[in-house]
Coordinates of C-alpha atoms in Angstrom, one line a residue:
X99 CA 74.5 83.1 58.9
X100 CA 78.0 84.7 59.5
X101 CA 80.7 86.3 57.7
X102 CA 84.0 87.0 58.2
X103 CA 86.5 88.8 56.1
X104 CA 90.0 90.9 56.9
X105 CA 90.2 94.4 56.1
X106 CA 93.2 96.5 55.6
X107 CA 93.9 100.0 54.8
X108 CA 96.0 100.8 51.2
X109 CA 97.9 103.4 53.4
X110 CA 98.6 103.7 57.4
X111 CA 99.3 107.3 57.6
X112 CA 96.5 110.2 58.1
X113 CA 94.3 110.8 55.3
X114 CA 90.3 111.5 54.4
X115 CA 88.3 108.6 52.4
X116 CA 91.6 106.1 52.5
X117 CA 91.0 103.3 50.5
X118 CA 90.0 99.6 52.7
X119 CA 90.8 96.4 51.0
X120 CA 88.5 93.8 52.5
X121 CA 89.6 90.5 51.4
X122 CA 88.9 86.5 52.0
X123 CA 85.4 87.0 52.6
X124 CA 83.1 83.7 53.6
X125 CA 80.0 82.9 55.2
X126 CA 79.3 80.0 57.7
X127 CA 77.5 79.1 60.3
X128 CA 73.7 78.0 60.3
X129 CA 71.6 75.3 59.0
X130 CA 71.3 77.5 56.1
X131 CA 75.0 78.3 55.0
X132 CA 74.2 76.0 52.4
X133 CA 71.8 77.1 50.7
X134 CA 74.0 80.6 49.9
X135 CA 76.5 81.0 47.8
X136 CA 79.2 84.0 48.0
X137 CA 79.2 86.6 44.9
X138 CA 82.8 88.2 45.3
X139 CA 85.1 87.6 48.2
X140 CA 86.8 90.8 48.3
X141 CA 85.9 94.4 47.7
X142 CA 86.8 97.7 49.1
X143 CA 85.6 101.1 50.1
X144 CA 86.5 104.1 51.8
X145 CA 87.1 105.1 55.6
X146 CA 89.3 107.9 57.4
X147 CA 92.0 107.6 59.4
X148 CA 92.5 110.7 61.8
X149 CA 95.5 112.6 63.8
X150 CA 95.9 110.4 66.8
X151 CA 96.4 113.0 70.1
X152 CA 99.9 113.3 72.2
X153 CA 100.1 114.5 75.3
X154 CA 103.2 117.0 76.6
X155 CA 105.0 116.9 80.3
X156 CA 107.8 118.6 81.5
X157 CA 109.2 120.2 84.7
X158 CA 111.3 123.4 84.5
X159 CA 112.5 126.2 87.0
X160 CA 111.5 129.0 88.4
X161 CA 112.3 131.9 85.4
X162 CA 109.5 134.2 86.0
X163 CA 107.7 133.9 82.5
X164 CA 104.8 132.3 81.7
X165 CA 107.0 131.3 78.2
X166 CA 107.4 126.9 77.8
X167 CA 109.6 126.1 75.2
X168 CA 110.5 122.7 73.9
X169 CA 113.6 122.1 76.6
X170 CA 111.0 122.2 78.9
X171 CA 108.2 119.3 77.6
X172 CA 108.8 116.1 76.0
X173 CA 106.2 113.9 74.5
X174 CA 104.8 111.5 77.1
X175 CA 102.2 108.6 77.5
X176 CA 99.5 108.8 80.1
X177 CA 98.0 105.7 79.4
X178 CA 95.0 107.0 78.0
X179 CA 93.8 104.9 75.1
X180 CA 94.2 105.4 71.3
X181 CA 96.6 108.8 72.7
X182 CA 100.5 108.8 72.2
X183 CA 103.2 108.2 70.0
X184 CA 102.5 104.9 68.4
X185 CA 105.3 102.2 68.7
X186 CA 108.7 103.3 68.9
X187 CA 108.4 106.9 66.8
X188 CA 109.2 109.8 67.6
X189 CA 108.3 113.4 66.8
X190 CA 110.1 117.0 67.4
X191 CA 108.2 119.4 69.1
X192 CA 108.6 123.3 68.2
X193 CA 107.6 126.6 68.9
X194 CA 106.3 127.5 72.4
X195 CA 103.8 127.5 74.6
X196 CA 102.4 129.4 77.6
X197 CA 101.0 128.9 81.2
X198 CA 98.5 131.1 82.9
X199 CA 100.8 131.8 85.8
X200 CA 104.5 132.7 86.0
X201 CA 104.6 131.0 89.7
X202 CA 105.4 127.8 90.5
X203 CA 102.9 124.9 90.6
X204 CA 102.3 121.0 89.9
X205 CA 100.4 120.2 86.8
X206 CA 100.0 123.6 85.3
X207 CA 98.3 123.5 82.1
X208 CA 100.4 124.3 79.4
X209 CA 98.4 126.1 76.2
X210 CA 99.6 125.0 73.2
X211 CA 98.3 127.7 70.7
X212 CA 99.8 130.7 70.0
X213 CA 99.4 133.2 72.6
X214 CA 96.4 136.2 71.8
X215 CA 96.0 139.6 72.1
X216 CA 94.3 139.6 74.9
X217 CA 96.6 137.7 76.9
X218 CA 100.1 138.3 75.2
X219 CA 103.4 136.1 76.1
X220 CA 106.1 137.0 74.3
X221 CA 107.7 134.1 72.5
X222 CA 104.6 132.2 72.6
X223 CA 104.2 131.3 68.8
X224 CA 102.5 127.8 69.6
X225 CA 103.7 124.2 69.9
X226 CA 104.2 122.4 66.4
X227 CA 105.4 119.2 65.4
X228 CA 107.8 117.7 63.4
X229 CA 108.4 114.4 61.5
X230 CA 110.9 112.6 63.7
X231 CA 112.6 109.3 63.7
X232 CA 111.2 105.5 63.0
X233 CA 108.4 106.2 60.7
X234 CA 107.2 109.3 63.2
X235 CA 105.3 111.5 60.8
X236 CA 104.0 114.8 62.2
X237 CA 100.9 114.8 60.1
X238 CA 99.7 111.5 61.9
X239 CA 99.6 113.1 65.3
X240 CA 97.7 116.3 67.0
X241 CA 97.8 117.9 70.1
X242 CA 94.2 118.7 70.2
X243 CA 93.0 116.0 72.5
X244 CA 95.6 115.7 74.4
X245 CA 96.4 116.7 78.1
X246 CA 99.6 119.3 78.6
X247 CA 101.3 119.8 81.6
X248 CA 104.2 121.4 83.7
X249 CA 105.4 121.7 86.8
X250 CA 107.4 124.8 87.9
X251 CA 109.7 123.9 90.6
X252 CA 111.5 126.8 92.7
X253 CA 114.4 128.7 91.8
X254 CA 117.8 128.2 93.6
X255 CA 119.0 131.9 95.2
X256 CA 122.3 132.0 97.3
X257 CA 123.6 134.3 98.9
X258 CA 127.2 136.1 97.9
X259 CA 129.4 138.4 99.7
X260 CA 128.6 138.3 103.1
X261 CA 130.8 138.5 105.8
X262 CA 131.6 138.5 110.0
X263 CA 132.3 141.7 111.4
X264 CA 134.7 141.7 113.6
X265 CA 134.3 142.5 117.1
X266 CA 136.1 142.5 120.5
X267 CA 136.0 138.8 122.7
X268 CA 133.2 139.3 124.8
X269 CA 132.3 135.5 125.8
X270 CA 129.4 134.9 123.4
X271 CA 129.0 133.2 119.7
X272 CA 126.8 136.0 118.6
X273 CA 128.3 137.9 115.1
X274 CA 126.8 140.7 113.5
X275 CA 126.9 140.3 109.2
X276 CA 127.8 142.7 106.6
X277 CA 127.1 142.7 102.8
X278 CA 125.8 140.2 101.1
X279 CA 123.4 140.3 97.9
X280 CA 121.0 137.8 96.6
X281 CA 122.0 136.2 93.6
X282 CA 119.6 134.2 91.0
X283 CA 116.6 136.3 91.4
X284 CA 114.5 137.5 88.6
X285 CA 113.2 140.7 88.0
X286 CA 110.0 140.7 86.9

């Protein structure tokens, strides 16, 4: 014998011992489907329904912190199943986060916690998540679970105030330079 039914939670959004409607319920199939007869053809029970993970991405520049702040990471999908915003919602992301180094890199891990004690970084009070637009509630998502990234790409410096000096014509191209000062580095 077989059965087949359809099952639906009361409630889509994140929540312990939700409530599953199991209706239309029959049984087939077999030279003995006859010979049964089908009590009830709905019932329910309980099941959960958890946080489903999102991952972060971002690329930012060169700034000499370890800091990543919102600007810097957007919600992405890295077609990993049952991860990422669901649909067309959307969630705001808050706080910050930190990297382990200040240099730049491809694919640096980004911690989303809080930063500790141990390893302070000022500014660093955690990522958190916000409700956001069509139907994106914040309690339906986590970041635990999912895989956090950034890449640090190099800092633009140029140089200002430099100039010739000038010199007597003596049949060459060669100049000697005076002044000039770095400008857009970071002090660290």
């Amino acid at each position: 014998l077989e059965f087949d039914f359809t099952a639906a939670f009361a409630n889509k959004d994140v929540k312990d011992a939700e409530t599953v409607n199991f209706t239309g319920i029959s049984i087939s199939g077999g030279a003995d489907a006859g010979n049964y007869t089908l009590v009830t053809t709905s019932g329910s029970g309980t099941a959960n329904i958890v946080e489903r993970p999102v991952h972060l991405a971002g690329t930012r520049v060169y700034d000499a912190t370890r800091l990543i702040e919102p600007a810097d990471v957007s919600i992405t999908d890295r077609d990993v199943a049952d991860t990422g915003l669901v649909g067309d919602e959307t969630l705001v992301v808050g706080g910050a986060g930190w990297i382990e180094s200040k240099n730049v890199g491809v694919g640096l891990t980004v911690e989303v916690d809080a930063a500790t004690e141990d390893d302070p970084v000022e500014g660093a009070t955690g990522f958190t998540l916000a409700d956001g637009t069509n139907g994106g509630l914040a309690g339906n998502y986590t970041f635990v679970g999912g895989t956090h990234t950034v890449t640090i790409t190099q800092a633009p410096v140029t140089i200002d105030g430099m100039e010739g000096v000038e010199r007597i014509y003596d049949c060459t191209s060669v100049v000697e330079l005076d002044g000039g000062a770095l400008v857009g580095i970071f002090e660290d």
